[in-house]
XYZ file of C-alpha atoms in Angstrom:
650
model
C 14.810 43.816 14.057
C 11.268 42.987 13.102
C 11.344 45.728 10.788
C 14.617 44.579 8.959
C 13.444 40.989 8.524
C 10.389 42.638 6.503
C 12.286 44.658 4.699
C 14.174 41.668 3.592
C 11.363 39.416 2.497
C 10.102 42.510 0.400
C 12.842 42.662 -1.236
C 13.038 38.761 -2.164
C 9.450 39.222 -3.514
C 10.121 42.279 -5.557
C 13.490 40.602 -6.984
C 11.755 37.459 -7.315
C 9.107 38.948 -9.463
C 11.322 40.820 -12.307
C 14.454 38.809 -12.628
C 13.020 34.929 -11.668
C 14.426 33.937 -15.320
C 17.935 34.407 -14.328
C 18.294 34.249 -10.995
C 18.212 30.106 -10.369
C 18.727 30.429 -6.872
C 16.179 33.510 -5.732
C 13.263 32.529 -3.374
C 10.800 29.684 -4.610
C 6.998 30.538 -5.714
C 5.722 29.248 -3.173
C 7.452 31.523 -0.581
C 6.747 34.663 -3.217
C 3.124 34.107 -3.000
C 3.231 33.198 0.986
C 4.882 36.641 1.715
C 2.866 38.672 -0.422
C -0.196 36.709 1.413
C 0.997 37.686 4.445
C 1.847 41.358 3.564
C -1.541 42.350 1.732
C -3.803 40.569 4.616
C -2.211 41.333 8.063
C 0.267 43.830 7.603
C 3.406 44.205 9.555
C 2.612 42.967 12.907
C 0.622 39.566 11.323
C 3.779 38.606 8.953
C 6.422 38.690 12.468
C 3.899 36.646 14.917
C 6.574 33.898 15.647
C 4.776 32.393 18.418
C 2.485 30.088 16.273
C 3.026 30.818 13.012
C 6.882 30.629 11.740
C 9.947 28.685 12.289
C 13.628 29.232 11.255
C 16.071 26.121 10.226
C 19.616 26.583 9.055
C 21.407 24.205 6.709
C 25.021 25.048 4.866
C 24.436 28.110 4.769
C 21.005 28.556 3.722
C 18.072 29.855 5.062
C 14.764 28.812 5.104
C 11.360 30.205 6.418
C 8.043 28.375 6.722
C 4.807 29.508 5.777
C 1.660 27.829 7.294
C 0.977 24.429 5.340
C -1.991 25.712 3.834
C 0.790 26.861 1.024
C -0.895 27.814 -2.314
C -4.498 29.750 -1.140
C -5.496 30.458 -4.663
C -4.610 27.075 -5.526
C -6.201 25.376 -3.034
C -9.405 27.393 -3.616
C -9.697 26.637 -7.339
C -10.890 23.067 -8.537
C -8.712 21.062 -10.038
C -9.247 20.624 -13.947
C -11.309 17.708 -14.522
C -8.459 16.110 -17.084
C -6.361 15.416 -13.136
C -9.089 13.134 -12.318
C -9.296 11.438 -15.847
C -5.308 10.824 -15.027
C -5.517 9.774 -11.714
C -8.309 7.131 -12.794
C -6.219 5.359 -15.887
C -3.598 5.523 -13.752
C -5.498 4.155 -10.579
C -6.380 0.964 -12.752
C -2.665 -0.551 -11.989
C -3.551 -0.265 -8.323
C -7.376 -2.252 -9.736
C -5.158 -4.815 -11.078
C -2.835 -5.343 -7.783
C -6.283 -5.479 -5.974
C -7.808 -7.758 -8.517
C -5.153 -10.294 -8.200
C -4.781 -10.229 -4.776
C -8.428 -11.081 -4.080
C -8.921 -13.401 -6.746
C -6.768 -16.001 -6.120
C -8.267 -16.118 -2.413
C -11.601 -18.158 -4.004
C -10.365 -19.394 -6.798
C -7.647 -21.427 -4.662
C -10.620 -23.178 -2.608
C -11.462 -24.500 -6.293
C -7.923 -25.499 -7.424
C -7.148 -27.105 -4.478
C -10.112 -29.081 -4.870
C -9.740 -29.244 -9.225
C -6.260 -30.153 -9.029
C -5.848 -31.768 -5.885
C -2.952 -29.003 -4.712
C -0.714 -29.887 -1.923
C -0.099 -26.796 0.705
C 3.412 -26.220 -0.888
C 1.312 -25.825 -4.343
C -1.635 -23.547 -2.899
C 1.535 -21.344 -1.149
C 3.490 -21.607 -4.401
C 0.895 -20.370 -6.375
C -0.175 -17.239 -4.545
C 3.945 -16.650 -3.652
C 5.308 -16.947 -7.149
C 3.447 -14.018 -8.217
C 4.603 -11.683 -5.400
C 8.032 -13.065 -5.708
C 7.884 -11.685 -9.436
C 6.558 -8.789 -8.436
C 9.243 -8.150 -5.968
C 12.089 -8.620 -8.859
C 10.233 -6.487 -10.838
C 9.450 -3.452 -8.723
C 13.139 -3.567 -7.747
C 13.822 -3.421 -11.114
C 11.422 -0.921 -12.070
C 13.189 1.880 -10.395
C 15.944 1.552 -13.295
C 12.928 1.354 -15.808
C 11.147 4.185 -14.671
C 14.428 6.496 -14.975
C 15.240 4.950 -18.198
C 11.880 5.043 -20.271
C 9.612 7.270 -17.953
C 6.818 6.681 -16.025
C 4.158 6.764 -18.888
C 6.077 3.920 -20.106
C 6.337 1.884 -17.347
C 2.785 1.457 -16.997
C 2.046 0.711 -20.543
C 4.725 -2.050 -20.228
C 2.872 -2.860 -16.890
C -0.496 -3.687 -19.063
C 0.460 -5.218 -21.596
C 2.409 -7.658 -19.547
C -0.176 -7.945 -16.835
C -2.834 -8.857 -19.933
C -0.285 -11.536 -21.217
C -0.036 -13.105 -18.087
C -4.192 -13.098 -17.617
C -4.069 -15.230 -20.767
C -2.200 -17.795 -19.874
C -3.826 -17.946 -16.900
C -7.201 -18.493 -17.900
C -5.808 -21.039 -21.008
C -3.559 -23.111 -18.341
C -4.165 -26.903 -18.587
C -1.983 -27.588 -15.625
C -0.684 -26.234 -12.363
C 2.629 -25.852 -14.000
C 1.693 -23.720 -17.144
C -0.694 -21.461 -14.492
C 1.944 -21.378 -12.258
C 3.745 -19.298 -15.475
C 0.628 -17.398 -15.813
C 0.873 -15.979 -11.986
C 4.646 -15.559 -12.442
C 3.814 -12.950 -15.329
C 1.377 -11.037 -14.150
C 3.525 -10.828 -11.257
C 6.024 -8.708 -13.014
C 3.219 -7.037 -14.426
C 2.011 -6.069 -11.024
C 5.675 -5.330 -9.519
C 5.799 -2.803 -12.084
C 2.891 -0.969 -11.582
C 2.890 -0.883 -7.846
C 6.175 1.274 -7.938
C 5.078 3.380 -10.698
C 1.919 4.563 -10.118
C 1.966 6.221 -6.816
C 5.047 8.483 -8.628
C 3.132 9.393 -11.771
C -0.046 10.584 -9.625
C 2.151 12.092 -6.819
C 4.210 14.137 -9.456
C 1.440 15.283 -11.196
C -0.861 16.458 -8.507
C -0.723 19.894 -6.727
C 0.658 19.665 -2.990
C -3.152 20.229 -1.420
C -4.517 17.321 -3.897
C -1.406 14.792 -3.963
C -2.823 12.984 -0.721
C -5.997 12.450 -1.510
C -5.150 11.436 -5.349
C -2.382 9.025 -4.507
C -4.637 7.292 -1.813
C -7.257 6.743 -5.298
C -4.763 4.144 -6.305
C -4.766 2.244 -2.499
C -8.757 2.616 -3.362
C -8.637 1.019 -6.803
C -6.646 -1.995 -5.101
C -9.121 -2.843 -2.536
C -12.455 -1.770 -5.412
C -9.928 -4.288 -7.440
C -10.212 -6.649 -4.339
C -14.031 -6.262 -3.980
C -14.584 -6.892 -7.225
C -12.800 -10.074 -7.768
C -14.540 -11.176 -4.592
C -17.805 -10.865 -6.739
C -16.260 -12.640 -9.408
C -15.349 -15.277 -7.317
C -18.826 -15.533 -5.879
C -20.322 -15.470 -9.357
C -18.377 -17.920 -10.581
C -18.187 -20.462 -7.827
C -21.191 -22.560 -8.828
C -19.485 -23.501 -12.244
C -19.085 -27.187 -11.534
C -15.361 -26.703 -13.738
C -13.215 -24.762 -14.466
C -15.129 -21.584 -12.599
C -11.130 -20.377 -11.373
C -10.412 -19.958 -15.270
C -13.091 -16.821 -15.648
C -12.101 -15.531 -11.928
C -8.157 -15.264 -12.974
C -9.103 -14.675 -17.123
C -10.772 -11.558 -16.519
C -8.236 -9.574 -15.052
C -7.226 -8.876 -18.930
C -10.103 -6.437 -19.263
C -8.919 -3.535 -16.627
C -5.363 -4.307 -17.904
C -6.462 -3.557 -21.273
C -8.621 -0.665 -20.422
C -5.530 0.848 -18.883
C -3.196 0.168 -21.414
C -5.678 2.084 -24.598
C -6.126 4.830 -21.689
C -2.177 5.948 -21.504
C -1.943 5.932 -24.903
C -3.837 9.338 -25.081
C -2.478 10.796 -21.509
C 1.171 12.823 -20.574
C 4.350 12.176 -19.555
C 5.029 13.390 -15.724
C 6.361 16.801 -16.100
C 9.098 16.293 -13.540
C 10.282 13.433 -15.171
C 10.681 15.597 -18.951
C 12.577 18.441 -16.980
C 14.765 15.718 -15.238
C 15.755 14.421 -19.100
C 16.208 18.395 -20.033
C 13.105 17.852 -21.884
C 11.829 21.441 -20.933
C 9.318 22.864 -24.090
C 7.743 19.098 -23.563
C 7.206 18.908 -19.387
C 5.683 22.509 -20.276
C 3.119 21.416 -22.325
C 2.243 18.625 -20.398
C 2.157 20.457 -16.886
C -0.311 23.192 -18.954
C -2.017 20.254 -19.985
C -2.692 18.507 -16.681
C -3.297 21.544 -15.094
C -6.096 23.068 -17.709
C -3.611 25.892 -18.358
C -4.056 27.428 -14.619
C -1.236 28.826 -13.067
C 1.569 26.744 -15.645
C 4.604 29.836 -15.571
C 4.683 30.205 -12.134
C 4.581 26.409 -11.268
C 6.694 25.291 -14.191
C 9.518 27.969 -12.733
C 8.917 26.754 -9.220
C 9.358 22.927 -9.924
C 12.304 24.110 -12.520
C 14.282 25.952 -9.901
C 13.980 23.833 -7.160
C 15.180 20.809 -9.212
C 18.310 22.809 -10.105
C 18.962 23.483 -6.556
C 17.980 19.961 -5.833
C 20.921 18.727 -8.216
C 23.522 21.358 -7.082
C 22.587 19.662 -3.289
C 22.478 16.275 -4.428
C 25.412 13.697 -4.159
C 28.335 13.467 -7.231
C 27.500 10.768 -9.575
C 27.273 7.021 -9.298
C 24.737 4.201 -8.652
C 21.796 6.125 -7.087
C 21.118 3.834 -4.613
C 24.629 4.426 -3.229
C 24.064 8.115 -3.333
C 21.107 7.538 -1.457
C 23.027 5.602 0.982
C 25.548 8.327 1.068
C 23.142 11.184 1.468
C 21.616 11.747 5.370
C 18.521 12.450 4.360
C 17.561 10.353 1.586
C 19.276 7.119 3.492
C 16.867 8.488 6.281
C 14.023 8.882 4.029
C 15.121 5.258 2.677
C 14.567 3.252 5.987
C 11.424 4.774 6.728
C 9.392 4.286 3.348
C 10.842 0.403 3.723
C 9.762 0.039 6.932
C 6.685 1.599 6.390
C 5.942 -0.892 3.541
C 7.415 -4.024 5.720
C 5.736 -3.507 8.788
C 2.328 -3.220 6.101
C 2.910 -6.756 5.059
C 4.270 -8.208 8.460
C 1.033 -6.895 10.227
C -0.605 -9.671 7.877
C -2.593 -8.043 5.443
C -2.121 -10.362 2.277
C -2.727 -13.180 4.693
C -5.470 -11.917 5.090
C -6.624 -11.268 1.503
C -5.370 -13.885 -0.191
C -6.740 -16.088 2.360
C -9.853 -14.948 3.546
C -12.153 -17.674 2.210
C -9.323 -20.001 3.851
C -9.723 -18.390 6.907
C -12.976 -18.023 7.440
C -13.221 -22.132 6.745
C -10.635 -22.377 9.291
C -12.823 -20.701 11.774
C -15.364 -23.216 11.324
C -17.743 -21.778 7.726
C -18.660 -25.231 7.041
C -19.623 -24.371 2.856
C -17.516 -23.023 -0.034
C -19.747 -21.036 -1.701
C -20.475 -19.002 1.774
C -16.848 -18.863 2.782
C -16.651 -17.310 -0.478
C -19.467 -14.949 -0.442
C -18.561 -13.943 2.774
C -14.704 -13.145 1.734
C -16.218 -11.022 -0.376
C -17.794 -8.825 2.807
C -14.151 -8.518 3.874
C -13.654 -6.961 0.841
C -16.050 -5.247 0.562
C -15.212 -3.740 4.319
C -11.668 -3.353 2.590
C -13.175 -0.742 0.388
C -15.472 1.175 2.347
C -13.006 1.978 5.131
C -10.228 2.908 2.192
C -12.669 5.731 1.247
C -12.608 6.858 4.572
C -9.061 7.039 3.976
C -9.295 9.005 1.341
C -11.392 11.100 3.061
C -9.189 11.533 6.264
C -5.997 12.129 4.514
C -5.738 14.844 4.585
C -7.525 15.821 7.463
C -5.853 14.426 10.129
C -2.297 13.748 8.204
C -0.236 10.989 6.961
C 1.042 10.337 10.568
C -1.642 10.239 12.597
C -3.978 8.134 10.387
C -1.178 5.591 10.155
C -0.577 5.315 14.508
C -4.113 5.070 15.317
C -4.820 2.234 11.915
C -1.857 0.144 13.841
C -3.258 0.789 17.027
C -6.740 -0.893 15.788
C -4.664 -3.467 14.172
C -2.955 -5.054 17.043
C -6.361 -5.084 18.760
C -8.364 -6.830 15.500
C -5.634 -9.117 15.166
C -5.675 -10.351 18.761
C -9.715 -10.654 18.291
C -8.883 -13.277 15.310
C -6.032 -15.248 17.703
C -9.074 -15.206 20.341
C -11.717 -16.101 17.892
C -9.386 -19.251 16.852
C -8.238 -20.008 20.299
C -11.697 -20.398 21.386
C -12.707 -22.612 18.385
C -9.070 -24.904 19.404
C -10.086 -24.797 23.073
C -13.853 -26.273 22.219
C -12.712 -28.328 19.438
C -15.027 -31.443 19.116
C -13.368 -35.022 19.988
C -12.532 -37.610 17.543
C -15.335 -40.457 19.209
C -14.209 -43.537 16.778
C -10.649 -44.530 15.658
C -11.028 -46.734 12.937
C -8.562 -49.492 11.511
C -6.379 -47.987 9.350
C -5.298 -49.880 6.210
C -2.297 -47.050 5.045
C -0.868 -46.935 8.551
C -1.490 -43.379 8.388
C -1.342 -41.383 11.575
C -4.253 -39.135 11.153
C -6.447 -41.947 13.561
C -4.102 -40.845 16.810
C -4.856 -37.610 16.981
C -7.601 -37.575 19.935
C -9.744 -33.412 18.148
C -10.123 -32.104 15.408
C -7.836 -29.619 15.891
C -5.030 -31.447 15.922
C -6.537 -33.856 13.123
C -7.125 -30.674 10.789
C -4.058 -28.851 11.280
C -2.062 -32.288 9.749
C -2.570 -31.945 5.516
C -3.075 -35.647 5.229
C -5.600 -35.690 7.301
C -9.515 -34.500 7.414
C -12.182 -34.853 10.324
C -15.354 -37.092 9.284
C -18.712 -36.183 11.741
C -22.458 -36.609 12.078
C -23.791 -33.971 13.440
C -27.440 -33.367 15.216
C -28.115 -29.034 15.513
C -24.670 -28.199 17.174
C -23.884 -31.310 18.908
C -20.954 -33.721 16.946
C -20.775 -37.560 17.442
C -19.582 -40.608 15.452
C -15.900 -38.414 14.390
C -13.402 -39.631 13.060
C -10.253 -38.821 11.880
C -9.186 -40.256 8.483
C -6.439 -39.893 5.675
C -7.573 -37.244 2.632
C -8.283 -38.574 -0.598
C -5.259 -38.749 -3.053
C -6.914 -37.288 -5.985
C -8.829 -34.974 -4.328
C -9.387 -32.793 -0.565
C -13.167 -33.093 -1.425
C -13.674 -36.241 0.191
C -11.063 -39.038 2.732
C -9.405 -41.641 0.954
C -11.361 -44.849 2.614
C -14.374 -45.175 4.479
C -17.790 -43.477 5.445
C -16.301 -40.192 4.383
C -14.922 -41.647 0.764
C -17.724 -41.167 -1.313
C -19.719 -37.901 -0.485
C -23.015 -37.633 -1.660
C -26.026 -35.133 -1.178
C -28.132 -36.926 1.135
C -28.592 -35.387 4.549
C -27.432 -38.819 6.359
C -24.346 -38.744 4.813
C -21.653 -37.962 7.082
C -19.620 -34.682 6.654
C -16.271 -34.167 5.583
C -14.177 -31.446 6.837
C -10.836 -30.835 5.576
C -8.447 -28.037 6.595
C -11.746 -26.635 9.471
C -13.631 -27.735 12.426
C -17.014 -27.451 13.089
C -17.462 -24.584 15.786
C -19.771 -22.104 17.466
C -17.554 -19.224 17.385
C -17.063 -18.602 13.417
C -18.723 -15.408 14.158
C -15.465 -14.586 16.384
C -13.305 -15.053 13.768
C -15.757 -12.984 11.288
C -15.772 -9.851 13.616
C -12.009 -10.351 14.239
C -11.632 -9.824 9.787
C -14.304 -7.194 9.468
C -12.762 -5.092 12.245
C -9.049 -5.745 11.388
C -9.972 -4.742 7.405
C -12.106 -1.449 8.990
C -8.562 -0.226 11.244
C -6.462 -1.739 8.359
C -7.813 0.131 5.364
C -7.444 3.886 6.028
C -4.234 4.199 7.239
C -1.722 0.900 6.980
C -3.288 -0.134 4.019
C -2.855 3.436 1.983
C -0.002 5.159 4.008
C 2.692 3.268 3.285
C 2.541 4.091 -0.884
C 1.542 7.363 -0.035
C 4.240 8.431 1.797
C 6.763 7.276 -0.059
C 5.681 8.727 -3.152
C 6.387 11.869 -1.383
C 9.664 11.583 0.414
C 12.273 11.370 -1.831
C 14.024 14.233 -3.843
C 13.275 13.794 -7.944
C 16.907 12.029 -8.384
C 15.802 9.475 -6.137
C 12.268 8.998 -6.614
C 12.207 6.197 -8.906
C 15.282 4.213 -6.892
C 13.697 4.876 -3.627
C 9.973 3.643 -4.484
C 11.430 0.976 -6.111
C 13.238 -0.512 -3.203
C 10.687 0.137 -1.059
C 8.238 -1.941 -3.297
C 10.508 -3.989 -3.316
C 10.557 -4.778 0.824
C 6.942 -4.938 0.652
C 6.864 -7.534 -1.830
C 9.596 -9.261 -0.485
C 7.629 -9.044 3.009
C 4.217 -10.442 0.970
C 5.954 -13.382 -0.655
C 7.346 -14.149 2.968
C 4.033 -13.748 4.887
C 2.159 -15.366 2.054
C 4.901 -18.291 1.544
C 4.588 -19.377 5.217
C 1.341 -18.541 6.267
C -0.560 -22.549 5.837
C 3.007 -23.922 7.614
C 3.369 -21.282 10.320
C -0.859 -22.187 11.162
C 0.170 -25.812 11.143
C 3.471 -25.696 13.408
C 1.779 -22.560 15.770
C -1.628 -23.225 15.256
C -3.730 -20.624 13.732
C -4.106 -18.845 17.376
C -0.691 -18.933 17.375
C 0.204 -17.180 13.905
C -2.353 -14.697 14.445
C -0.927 -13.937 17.787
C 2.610 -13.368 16.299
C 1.123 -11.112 13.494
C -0.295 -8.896 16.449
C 2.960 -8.849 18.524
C 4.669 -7.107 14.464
C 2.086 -4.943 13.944
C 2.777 -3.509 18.079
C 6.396 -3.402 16.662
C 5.427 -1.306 13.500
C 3.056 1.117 15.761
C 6.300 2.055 17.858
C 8.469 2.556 14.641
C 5.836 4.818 13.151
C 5.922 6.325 16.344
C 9.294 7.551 16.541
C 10.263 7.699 13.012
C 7.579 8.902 10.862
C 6.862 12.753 9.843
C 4.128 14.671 8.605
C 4.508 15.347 4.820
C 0.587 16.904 4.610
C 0.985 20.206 2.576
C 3.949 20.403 1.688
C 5.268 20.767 -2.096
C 7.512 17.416 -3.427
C 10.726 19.201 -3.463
C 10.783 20.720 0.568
C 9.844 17.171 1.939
C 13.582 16.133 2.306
C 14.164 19.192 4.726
C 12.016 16.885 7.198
C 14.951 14.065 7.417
C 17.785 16.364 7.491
C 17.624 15.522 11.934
C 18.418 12.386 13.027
C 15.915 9.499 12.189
C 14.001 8.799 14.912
C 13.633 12.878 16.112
C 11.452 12.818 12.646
C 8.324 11.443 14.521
C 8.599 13.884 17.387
C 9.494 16.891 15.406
C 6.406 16.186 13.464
C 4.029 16.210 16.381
C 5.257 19.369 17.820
C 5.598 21.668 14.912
C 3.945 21.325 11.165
C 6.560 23.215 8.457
C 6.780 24.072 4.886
C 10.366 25.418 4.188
C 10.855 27.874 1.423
C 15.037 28.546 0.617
C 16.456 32.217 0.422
C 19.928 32.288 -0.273
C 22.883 34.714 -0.844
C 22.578 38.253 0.959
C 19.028 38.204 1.775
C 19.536 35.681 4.100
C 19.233 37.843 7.996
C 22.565 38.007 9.568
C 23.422 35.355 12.624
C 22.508 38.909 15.161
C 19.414 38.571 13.544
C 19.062 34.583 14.083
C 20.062 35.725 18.159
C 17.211 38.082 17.965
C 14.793 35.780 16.581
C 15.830 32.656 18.795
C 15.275 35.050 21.474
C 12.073 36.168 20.274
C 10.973 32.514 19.848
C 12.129 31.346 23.375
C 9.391 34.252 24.927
């Protein structure tokens, strides 16, 4: 029987080889050059080893037999051209941008708040608006990216984004920044869907990991960076947070002159029947290497892609009406929810806000030191990059959840320590406005109320003479009466703390960020995009990146909406402690629903949801598959299937 099967796959090779321009539905490339592998190295015996080596699926009809997911040897052993890399940076810089943004705001916020006297609803509105416009936009951008391309999409995605820096750094008032954030927003939204596409439909299968997890590194360099920045420009006594949000134009407009000179995605040209065009640009992406036989695998498999594919329609009902790609669906948008409900924009957009809650007493250092989180944000997404594929997309993501939970519950811990020492208020002074801030009895309580700040003398760690007062109404710098009114340099002067308490356990709350960015980065925090620039079939690429970009910014503007009002209802133990119980609910949802995708070519990733949804997760452990299709009579006969089921079973 072992013989026939042979027999058959030599025959798919040989046909393969002289009639692959008219045949649309003989065997794939990849499979050609797996058998032929096979044949020259082992010989007959080597090619049949089922026990490790092989597995048989059935589906309408067709048949399919893995190879090992090493897949292309010669193209795995060649370097890729260095023109790939010159792609993957340009296109990398929309991911700089997200990053850029996202860290930004985190210092400049300590100095708006102070600038323009913002209310919590402002500081929240502020960072949220922009995600909010990103989610529209990313939603939207799945129509865009069909309609114009993906080259397109990310010029648009500049030029907006640069716009929006502008008006940003030019605002007069909260209202005309708030526009600013709301445009580079949709700038961002844009971007965030587009990029991981372009770079995954341009890379070869061994390379596509590691080059779509460049753009998850370019958001946290983008984070690092405006840490600096923020740093940098935090001394500037006014109208410092105008150069931190200004300067975003520069990357935006490096990007923008970049893809005026660089391709289309070939997948995207054959999609539009654009053929003599997505041929060039494949040759030219690819240095020339190899271009016939991949341009006629990616060509064939798209046609049998759209003979498979649902009848016509709104693609997202198709998707819906499709098994796999609804299956495909829910796990690249949970994926990107459970990234944002685990709390990593709360995080990064308020670091410095954190780390002031936990007790950093100065602005400048709670700045400065937000930009070590970063900076731990970008070393530990290089060892992403690194891992990826090494280990796989699955197994990165379970264990960076698994360190998440456990970071996360450091933080609540680091918190509930500095509420369970919090210093007593010692004086309770009259109160001309009535207010209610002199009743609370800590600072804890006292801090944790926006009208209200904690006034203190205080000799090495010990605190005495505390009070807590009203804040000032035109600014949080200093309270609105009393010895706390009218701050001044001189080392008798009382000190004012508004929005943290002085405490010996900052360093708690420190270790908790450091490690929860160090679990965080490699997996969680690159995974999500990753995968899902990978699981889709071509029809439903754009669609299904775009809705899941949309979740997670739906998820971000949720998380980053509520974060100051959830700390102030469940203290900031408390929200910390409800971020770790999400990211224990993610862990088991990656658990049972995610598969590995490492290896395997763009158009044989669907035959991984084709089971039920949550058998994807333990399919993937037990087994690692790259499907190739042969069709019509070279398929074995169903004795044959006995046979090999047999076979398999010993």
């Amino acid at each position: 029987m072992r013989a026939l099967l042979l027999l058959g796959l030599d025959h798919v090779t040989r046909a393969s080889r002289s009639l692959h321009s008219t045949l649309n539905t003989s065997c794939c490339a990849a499979a050609e050059r797996a058998s032929r592998s096979r044949h020259d190295e082992d010989g007959v015996s080597h090619v049949i080893s089922m026990d490790s080596r092989t597995q048989e699926a059935v589906d309408e009809g067709e048949r399919r037999f893995t190879r090992p997911p090493s897949g292309d040897a010669a193209g795995r052993g060649a370097s890729p051209p260095v023109f790939l890399y010159v792609l993957a940076f340009f296109s990398a810089l929309g991911g700089f941008l997200f990053g850029y943004d996202t860290g930004v705001v985190s210092g400049a916020m300590l100095l708006l708040k102070e600038e323009m006297n913002l209310s919590a609803l402002w500081q929240e509105l502020l960072v949220s608006s922009t995600v909010g416009a990103a989610a529209l936009s990313a939603l939207g951008g799945g129509s865009l990216n069909g309609w114009l391309g993906r080259r397109a999409c990310i010029l648009l995605a500049s030029l907006v984004f640069s716009i929006g820096g502008v008006i940003m750094s030019l605002a007069p008032d909260k209202v005309v920044l708030l526009v600013g954030r709301v445009t580079v927003g949709l700038g961002i939204g844009i971007a965030s869907m587009t990029v991981p596409v372009y770079i995954a439909e341009v890379s070869p299968p061994h390379r596509r990991g590691q080059l779509v997890t460049v753009n998850s590194l370019f958001i946290t360099g983008g984070q690092f960076a405006a840490s600096v920045v923020d740093g940098a420009f935090s001394y500037v006594s006014r109208g410092g947070w105008r150069f931190m949000l200004g300067l975003s134009v520069l990357p935006a407009v490096l990007q923008f002159v970049g893809f005026l000179f660089l391709p289309e995605s070939p997948r995207w040209l054959l999609q539009k029947g654009r053929s003599q065009e997505a041929r060039r640009a494949l040759s030219r992406i690819r240095g020339g290497r190899g271009v016939d036989e991949e341009y006629d695998t990616i060509r064939t498999s798209m046609e049998e892609e759209a003979k498979e594919a649902p009848g016509g329609g709104l693609v997202l009902l198709r998707m819906f009406a499709h098994g796999p790609t609804r299956r495909a669906l829910v796990v690249g948008c949970g994926l990107q929810m459970f990234q944002q409900l685990a709390g990593i924009n709360t995080v990064m957009y308020y670091s410095a806000t954190i780390l002031q809650m936990g007790g950093v007493q100065d602005v400048n250092q709670a700045i400065w030191l937000s930009a070590a989180t970063s900076a731990t944000n970008f070393v530990f997404t290089l060892v992403g990059v690194w891992l990826v594929e090494r280990v796989g997309r699955r197994r990165l993501t379970l264990g960076s959840l698994s360190g998440t939970g456990l970071s996360l519950t450091v933080l609540a811990v680091g918190f509930w320590l500095s509420a369970r020492y919090s210093p007593s208020t010692t004086l309770h002074p009259a109160d001309a406005q009535n207010s209610t801030c002199r009743l609370y009895g800590s600072c804890e309580l006292c801090v944790l109320d926006p009208r209200c700040g904690f006034c203190y003398r205080e000799n090495g760690s010990a605190v005495f003479d505390s009070s807590c007062v009203p804040v000032g109404q035109a600014s949080t710098g200093h309270a609105a009466w009393g010895r706390c009114s009218n701050q001044s340099a001189a080392t008798s002067s009382p000190t004012w703390a508004y929005n943290y308490c002085p405490t010996s356990y900052s360093w708690v709350v420190l270790t908790g960020l450091l490690l929860y960015l160090a679990f965080f980065a490699p997996g969680m925090g690159t995974m999500p995009w990753t995968v899902n620039s990978e699981i889709y079939p071509l029809w439903a690429r754009s669609t299904g990146n775009a809705c899941s970009a949309g979740v997670n910014w739906t998820c971000n503007v949720l998380v980053s909406l509520t974060f100051l009002h959830v700390a102030q209802y469940l203290t900031y133990y408390g929200a910390f402690f409800v971020y770790t119980g999400l990211a224990a609910l993610g862990l088991l949802f990656v658990l049972g629903c995610l598969p590995e995708t490492q290896g395997l070519p763009l158009e044989d990733v669907e035959s991984l949801f084709t089971g039920p949804l949550c058998s994807c997760g333990a399919s993937s452990s037990a087994r690692h598959v790259q499907y190739s299709r042969l069709n019509g009579s070279n398929a074995p006969s169903d004795d044959e299937d006995e046979d090999e089921d047999a076979t398999e079973a010993d």
